[in-house]
Short mmCIF file of C-alpha atoms in Angstrom, two decimals:
data_model
loop_
_atom_site.label_atom_id
_atom_site.label_comp_id
_atom_site.label_asym_id
_atom_site.label_seq_id
_atom_site.Cartn_x
_atom_site.Cartn_y
_atom_site.Cartn_z
CA LEU A 1 0.00 0.00 0.00
CA ARG A 2 2.74 2.47 0.91
CA ASN A 3 4.55 1.91 -2.39
CA LEU A 4 1.30 2.55 -4.26
CA GLN A 5 0.71 5.72 -2.24
CA GLU A 6 4.21 6.99 -2.99
CA VAL A 7 3.88 6.52 -6.75
CA ARG A 8 0.50 8.25 -6.85
CA PHE A 9 1.61 11.04 -4.52
CA LEU A 10 4.59 11.98 -6.69
CA SER A 11 2.39 12.03 -9.79
CA CYS A 12 0.11 14.52 -8.04
CA ILE A 13 3.07 16.61 -6.86
CA ASN A 14 4.44 16.83 -10.40
CA ARG A 15 1.05 17.87 -11.72
CA ALA A 16 0.60 20.48 -8.98
CA TRP A 17 3.83 22.24 -9.90
CA GLU A 18 2.22 22.99 -13.29
CA ILE A 19 -0.65 24.85 -11.60
CA PRO A 20 -0.20 28.54 -10.61
CA PHE A 21 -2.00 28.18 -7.25
CA TYR A 22 0.38 25.51 -5.97
CA HIS A 23 3.45 27.06 -7.55
CA ARG A 24 2.69 30.27 -5.69
CA LEU A 25 1.71 28.56 -2.42
CA TRP A 26 4.85 26.46 -2.26
CA SER A 27 7.37 28.91 -3.73
CA THR A 28 6.51 31.55 -1.11
CA GLN A 29 7.53 28.98 1.51
CA GLY A 30 10.90 28.46 -0.19
CA ILE A 31 9.97 25.07 -1.63
CA GLU A 32 11.31 24.23 -5.08
CA PRO A 33 10.56 21.44 -7.57
CA GLY A 34 12.42 18.32 -6.46
CA ASP A 35 12.33 19.17 -2.74
CA ILE A 36 9.37 16.87 -2.07
CA THR A 37 10.49 13.33 -2.81
CA GLY A 38 7.86 11.32 -0.95
CA LEU A 39 5.18 11.27 1.70
CA GLU A 40 7.82 11.57 4.41
CA ASN A 41 8.22 15.19 3.22
CA LEU A 42 4.50 15.94 3.17
CA SER A 43 4.47 17.97 6.38
CA GLN A 44 6.99 20.39 4.81
CA LEU A 45 4.26 21.59 2.47
CA PRO A 46 1.86 24.28 3.70
CA THR A 47 -1.78 23.43 4.10
CA TYR A 48 -4.52 25.38 2.34
CA ASP A 49 -8.23 25.75 3.05
CA LYS A 50 -11.38 27.04 1.40
CA SER A 51 -10.48 30.68 2.10
CA ASP A 52 -7.35 30.25 -0.04
CA LEU A 53 -9.40 28.79 -2.88
CA MET A 54 -11.96 31.60 -2.69
CA ARG A 55 -9.15 34.17 -2.68
CA SER A 56 -7.89 32.54 -5.86
CA VAL A 57 -11.38 32.84 -7.36
CA GLY A 58 -11.52 36.52 -6.42
CA GLU A 59 -8.13 37.24 -7.97
CA HIS A 60 -8.60 35.04 -11.04
CA PRO A 61 -12.34 34.97 -11.78
CA PRO A 62 -14.47 33.08 -12.38
CA PHE A 63 -12.80 29.73 -11.58
CA GLY A 64 -9.57 30.71 -9.80
CA ASP A 65 -6.14 29.38 -10.75
CA PHE A 66 -6.11 26.19 -8.65
CA HIS A 67 -7.53 23.78 -11.23
CA GLY A 68 -4.97 23.56 -14.04
CA MET A 69 -7.42 23.59 -16.96
CA GLU A 70 -5.03 25.71 -19.00
CA SER A 71 -2.41 22.94 -18.89
CA PHE A 72 -4.78 19.97 -19.13
CA GLY A 73 -4.29 18.24 -22.46
CA LYS A 74 -2.02 18.93 -25.42
CA SER A 75 -3.58 22.33 -26.09
CA PRO A 76 -6.67 24.35 -25.05
CA THR A 77 -8.51 23.08 -28.12
CA GLU A 78 -7.63 19.46 -27.30
CA ARG A 79 -8.45 19.65 -23.61
CA PRO A 80 -10.21 16.53 -22.26
CA PRO A 81 -13.70 17.00 -20.78
CA VAL A 82 -13.96 18.86 -17.47
CA ILE A 83 -16.94 18.60 -15.11
CA LEU A 84 -18.08 21.72 -13.23
CA HIS A 85 -20.01 21.70 -9.98
CA THR A 86 -20.02 24.09 -7.03
CA THR A 87 -20.32 23.93 -3.28
CA SER A 88 -23.70 24.86 -1.80
CA GLY A 89 -22.69 28.44 -1.06
CA THR A 90 -24.41 28.41 2.33
CA THR A 91 -21.53 30.42 3.85
CA GLY A 92 -21.06 32.82 0.92
CA ILE A 93 -20.20 32.68 -2.77
CA PRO A 94 -20.17 29.05 -4.02
CA GLN A 95 -16.75 27.54 -4.66
CA PRO A 96 -16.25 26.02 -8.11
CA LEU A 97 -15.47 22.29 -8.08
CA LEU A 98 -13.79 20.95 -11.21
CA PHE A 99 -13.08 17.33 -12.12
CA GLY A 100 -11.31 15.58 -14.97
CA PRO A 101 -12.65 12.31 -16.40
CA LYS A 102 -10.22 10.16 -14.41
CA SER A 103 -10.66 11.79 -11.01
CA ARG A 104 -14.41 11.97 -11.43
CA GLU A 105 -14.72 8.26 -12.16
CA VAL A 106 -12.39 7.33 -9.31
CA GLN A 107 -14.61 9.32 -6.96
CA ASN A 108 -17.62 7.39 -8.26
CA ILE A 109 -15.78 4.13 -7.56
CA LEU A 110 -14.95 5.23 -4.01
CA MET A 111 -18.60 6.02 -3.30
CA ALA A 112 -19.78 2.71 -4.77
CA ARG A 113 -17.11 0.89 -2.75
CA ALA A 114 -18.53 2.46 0.41
CA PHE A 115 -22.10 1.42 -0.38
CA ILE A 116 -21.05 -2.15 -1.20
CA LEU A 117 -18.99 -2.38 2.01
CA GLN A 118 -22.01 -1.29 3.99
CA GLY A 119 -24.19 -4.00 2.47
CA LEU A 120 -25.69 -2.69 -0.77
CA GLY A 121 -26.28 -5.57 -3.17
CA PRO A 122 -28.24 -6.90 -6.14
CA GLY A 123 -31.97 -6.64 -5.62
CA ASP A 124 -31.80 -3.46 -3.55
CA LEU A 125 -33.84 -0.41 -4.46
CA VAL A 126 -31.93 2.70 -3.40
CA HIS A 127 -33.80 5.90 -2.62
CA SER A 128 -31.32 8.79 -2.72
CA VAL A 129 -32.13 12.20 -1.27
CA PHE A 130 -28.84 13.79 -2.28
CA GLY A 131 -29.62 17.02 -4.12
CA PHE A 132 -29.08 17.73 -7.79
CA GLY A 133 -28.40 21.14 -9.25
CA THR A 134 -24.95 22.70 -9.02
CA VAL A 135 -23.81 20.61 -6.03
CA ASN A 136 -22.37 17.19 -6.77
CA GLY A 137 -23.93 14.83 -4.20
CA GLY A 138 -26.88 13.60 -6.25
CA HIS A 139 -24.80 13.29 -9.41
CA TYR A 140 -22.20 11.21 -7.56
CA ALA A 141 -24.82 8.85 -6.15
CA ARG A 142 -26.39 8.36 -9.56
CA GLU A 143 -23.07 7.67 -11.29
CA ALA A 144 -21.66 5.48 -8.52
CA ILE A 145 -24.70 3.24 -8.11
CA ASN A 146 -25.60 3.00 -11.79
CA HIS A 147 -22.01 2.44 -12.97
CA TYR A 148 -20.71 0.09 -10.29
CA THR A 149 -23.55 -1.77 -8.53
CA ASN A 150 -26.46 -3.99 -9.52
CA ALA A 151 -28.95 -2.08 -7.39
CA LEU A 152 -31.77 0.03 -8.80
CA LEU A 153 -31.62 3.72 -7.98
CA LEU A 154 -34.44 6.22 -7.58
CA THR A 155 -32.91 9.71 -7.69
CA ALA A 156 -35.49 11.52 -5.59
CA GLY A 157 -33.25 14.42 -4.60
CA THR A 158 -34.17 16.95 -1.94
CA GLY A 159 -37.64 17.91 -0.79
CA ALA A 160 -37.48 20.91 -3.11
CA GLU A 161 -37.00 18.56 -6.07
CA THR A 162 -39.42 15.80 -5.04
CA PRO A 163 -41.88 16.81 -2.27
CA SER A 164 -41.47 14.82 0.93
CA VAL A 165 -44.95 13.32 0.80
CA GLN A 166 -44.32 12.10 -2.72
CA GLN A 167 -40.96 10.68 -1.64
CA VAL A 168 -42.36 8.42 1.07
CA ASN A 169 -45.12 7.22 -1.24
CA LEU A 170 -42.52 6.39 -3.88
CA MET A 171 -40.56 4.43 -1.28
CA ARG A 172 -43.64 2.31 -0.63
CA LEU A 173 -44.60 2.01 -4.30
CA TYR A 174 -41.18 0.79 -5.43
CA ASN A 175 -40.31 -1.18 -2.27
CA ALA A 176 -37.23 0.85 -1.34
CA THR A 177 -34.74 -1.08 0.80
CA VAL A 178 -31.84 1.38 1.11
CA LEU A 179 -31.78 5.10 1.89
CA VAL A 180 -28.84 7.34 0.96
CA GLY A 181 -28.36 10.97 1.95
CA PHE A 182 -28.03 13.31 4.91
CA ALA A 183 -29.33 12.05 8.23
CA ASP A 184 -31.39 15.07 9.23
CA TYR A 185 -33.61 14.97 6.14
CA LEU A 186 -33.90 11.19 6.26
CA ARG A 187 -35.17 11.48 9.82
CA LYS A 188 -37.71 14.09 8.71
CA LEU A 189 -38.93 11.74 5.98
CA SER A 190 -39.68 9.08 8.59
CA GLU A 191 -41.96 11.60 10.32
CA VAL A 192 -43.64 12.44 7.01
CA ALA A 193 -44.21 8.74 6.39
CA ARG A 194 -45.99 8.33 9.72
CA ASP A 195 -48.09 11.43 9.04
CA GLN A 196 -49.21 9.69 5.84
CA GLY A 197 -50.12 6.54 7.71
CA LEU A 198 -47.06 4.66 6.46
CA LEU A 199 -45.23 2.86 9.23
CA PRO A 200 -41.50 2.26 8.65
CA GLY A 201 -40.74 -1.40 9.18
CA ARG A 202 -44.24 -2.40 8.07
CA ASP A 203 -45.25 -0.33 5.03
CA ILE A 204 -41.74 0.81 4.08
CA ASN A 205 -39.10 -1.82 4.74
CA ILE A 206 -35.74 -0.06 4.83
CA ARG A 207 -32.91 -2.37 5.88
CA LEU A 208 -29.87 -0.10 5.32
CA ILE A 209 -29.27 3.64 5.63
CA SER A 210 -25.99 5.10 4.30
CA ALA A 211 -25.88 8.61 5.66
CA ALA A 212 -23.57 11.42 6.67
CA ILE A 213 -24.61 11.21 10.31
CA GLY A 214 -22.99 14.43 11.54
CA GLY A 215 -24.66 15.49 14.80
CA GLU A 216 -27.55 13.05 14.47
CA ARG A 217 -27.93 10.05 16.76
CA ARG A 218 -27.50 6.76 14.94
CA GLU A 219 -30.00 5.03 17.23
CA THR A 220 -32.66 7.70 16.64
CA LEU A 221 -32.35 7.39 12.87
CA SER A 222 -32.41 3.60 13.02
CA GLU A 223 -35.51 3.55 15.23
CA ALA A 224 -37.22 6.10 12.98
CA TRP A 225 -36.92 3.62 10.09
CA GLY A 226 -37.99 0.47 11.90
CA GLY A 227 -34.55 -0.70 13.06
CA ALA A 228 -32.61 -0.25 9.80
CA ARG A 229 -28.82 -0.52 10.06
CA VAL A 230 -27.23 2.93 9.83
CA CYS A 231 -23.71 3.33 8.41
CA ASP A 232 -21.74 6.56 8.36
CA PHE A 233 -19.39 7.99 5.72
CA TYR A 234 -17.18 11.04 5.31
CA GLY A 235 -16.21 13.10 2.30
CA VAL A 236 -16.18 16.64 0.97
CA GLY A 237 -16.99 18.08 -2.43
CA ASP A 238 -13.36 18.68 -3.37
CA THR A 239 -12.17 15.12 -2.68
CA GLY A 240 -15.20 12.84 -2.89
CA PHE A 241 -15.63 9.95 -0.43
CA VAL A 242 -12.66 9.68 1.94
CA ALA A 243 -13.81 7.10 4.48
CA ALA A 244 -16.76 4.83 5.15
CA GLU A 245 -18.05 2.74 8.01
CA GLY A 246 -18.59 -0.97 7.53
CA PRO A 247 -21.27 -3.20 9.06
CA GLU A 248 -19.12 -3.66 12.17
CA GLN A 249 -19.60 0.07 12.91
CA ASP A 250 -16.33 0.67 14.75
CA GLY A 251 -14.86 3.54 12.75
CA LEU A 252 -14.76 4.82 9.19
CA HIS A 253 -12.23 2.98 7.02
CA ILE A 254 -10.08 5.47 5.11
CA TRP A 255 -9.67 4.70 1.41
CA GLU A 256 -5.89 4.86 1.77
CA ASP A 257 -5.21 3.82 -1.81
CA ALA A 258 -6.92 7.05 -2.84
CA HIS A 259 -6.27 9.50 0.02
CA PHE A 260 -3.53 10.22 2.54
CA VAL A 261 -5.21 11.66 5.61
CA GLU A 262 -3.65 13.65 8.44
CA ILE A 263 -5.23 14.97 11.63
CA ILE A 264 -3.67 18.37 12.27
CA ASP A 265 -3.76 20.87 15.10
CA PRO A 266 -6.38 23.54 14.21
CA ASP A 267 -4.11 26.38 15.31
CA HIS A 268 -0.57 25.23 14.55
CA LEU A 269 -1.43 23.05 11.52
CA VAL A 270 0.97 20.27 12.52
CA PRO A 271 0.07 16.55 12.55
CA LEU A 272 -1.36 15.21 15.81
CA ALA A 273 -0.89 11.82 17.42
CA ALA A 274 -3.42 9.05 16.82
CA GLY A 275 -6.47 9.55 18.99
CA GLU A 276 -6.16 13.33 19.29
CA ILE A 277 -8.96 15.43 17.84
CA GLY A 278 -8.03 17.91 15.14
CA ASN A 279 -8.75 19.03 11.59
CA ILE A 280 -9.02 16.45 8.82
CA CYS A 281 -6.32 17.31 6.26
CA ILE A 282 -6.56 15.44 2.95
CA THR A 283 -4.10 14.72 0.19
CA SER A 284 -5.86 12.98 -2.69
CA LEU A 285 -3.58 10.47 -4.40
CA PHE A 286 -5.52 10.11 -7.67
CA LYS A 287 -6.18 13.72 -8.68
CA ASP A 288 -3.31 14.29 -11.07
CA ASP A 289 -5.53 15.60 -13.85
CA ILE A 290 -7.65 18.54 -12.67
CA PHE A 291 -7.72 20.33 -9.30
CA PRO A 292 -5.19 18.36 -7.20
CA ASN A 293 -5.83 18.29 -3.45
CA ILE A 294 -2.54 18.37 -1.54
CA ARG A 295 -2.85 19.05 2.21
CA PHE A 296 -6.41 20.41 2.02
CA ASN A 297 -7.36 21.55 5.52
CA THR A 298 -11.10 20.82 5.64
CA LYS A 299 -11.49 22.25 9.17
CA ASP A 300 -13.77 19.28 9.87
CA LEU A 301 -12.88 17.76 13.23
CA SER A 302 -12.15 14.09 13.76
CA ALA A 303 -9.52 11.73 15.17
CA PHE A 304 -7.92 8.46 14.15
CA GLU A 305 -9.61 5.50 15.82
CA ILE A 306 -7.07 3.75 18.04
CA LYS A 307 -9.11 0.71 19.08
CA PRO A 308 -8.32 -2.43 17.08
CA SER A 309 -10.79 -3.11 14.28
CA SER A 310 -13.11 -6.08 14.65
CA ASN A 311 -12.32 -7.11 11.08
CA GLU A 312 -8.93 -7.92 9.59
CA TRP A 313 -8.51 -4.78 7.52
CA LYS A 314 -5.33 -2.79 8.12
CA LEU A 315 -6.69 0.53 6.88
CA ARG A 316 -6.65 3.43 9.32
CA ARG A 317 -10.04 4.59 10.58
CA LEU A 318 -11.64 7.91 11.44
CA ARG A 319 -14.03 8.47 14.33
CA GLY A 320 -16.37 10.30 11.99
CA PHE A 321 -17.37 13.96 11.78
CA LEU A 322 -17.01 15.58 15.22
CA GLY A 323 -17.76 19.22 14.37
CA ARG A 324 -16.06 22.21 12.76
CA SER A 325 -12.98 23.87 14.20
CA ASP A 326 -14.03 27.22 12.75
CA ASP A 327 -17.36 26.97 14.64
CA MET A 328 -15.62 26.72 17.98
CA VAL A 329 -16.52 29.13 20.79
CA GLN A 330 -15.10 29.29 24.30
CA LEU A 331 -17.41 29.16 27.30
CA ARG A 332 -15.62 29.72 30.61
CA GLY A 333 -12.38 28.54 29.08
CA ILE A 334 -13.86 25.38 27.59
CA ASN A 335 -13.87 24.76 23.82
CA VAL A 336 -17.44 24.15 22.63
CA TYR A 337 -18.39 23.10 19.09
CA PRO A 338 -22.01 24.08 18.35
CA THR A 339 -22.44 21.36 15.70
CA ALA A 340 -21.62 18.75 18.33
CA THR A 341 -24.47 19.89 20.60
CA GLY A 342 -27.19 18.90 18.13
CA GLU A 343 -27.42 15.34 19.41
CA ILE A 344 -27.83 16.56 23.01
CA ILE A 345 -30.51 19.10 22.10
CA ASP A 346 -32.35 16.59 19.93
CA SER A 347 -32.42 13.98 22.70
CA ALA A 348 -34.08 16.44 25.10
CA GLY A 349 -37.41 15.90 23.38
CA ASP A 350 -38.98 19.20 24.45
CA ASN A 351 -37.85 21.38 21.56
CA THR A 352 -39.21 22.14 18.12
CA GLY A 353 -36.07 21.10 16.23
#
């Protein structure tokens, strides 16, 4: 595995030197081509985060200079296809997300691999509530499931795309067995189903939920859907799926043939020891075509799982999404992450959500 990582890492490093964003980022730190010879040198490279990408967009509109489209292919007229999506833009101007044919298809494979690990198989009917539009979640789910599994997929999308009442009736009509999407909306759909007289576990028989759990309680979501098994995953728009939980549910297995993951100190940006909570920092090992990701500081909090895995896999594992470091506030000297309080508030039972 390490030899494979090294070969892929150097290919991405070589590609990144051709891209103005990385050339500028690294040169200002005194780094020159040839200085980085392997993953053992990775920590010498500076991290970057979304603010750096959006600064690039502001200075080089409309797409920034971090993608490398101008040097992708033999000439601008012979450039291979490039796929354009954006982030949701909930915190400001949407960030452009660009993918080449290779990196896009690898990301589809990583998502399909996660679903198969979690138990998706032939005969399943998948109901996906990932949104379509400019964001990439729904498109990924469609491509991953249709290209690499034998399951049937119903691309319902968000409640704005297919009303919630219609969604639960479609689940019953087509005998959905698997739900895919974000946990908060999936939980809401279980309430809509009951309002329509459809009882999960009797009228809608969901056996597996693959969801970005976030601050939701796994047990609450499982009970809402009649005892379905709930499996977590982690990924971001820039990198695609990074890690996924298996049926044993004891940590998210990192796709280490595709990503090299660090947990870094939110303030000092240096790698932390296994078990310590910090920012997830991702180096994608397959994106040597368009928009390389080398030490991308997501500012999502997690930690490496240090307990032995119950299966025989040797891949490192994440504890899942534990909040955002840039959401942190201090109360009487204690670090508090608002996103991590959702589960506590939800369990109180005397709030309106």
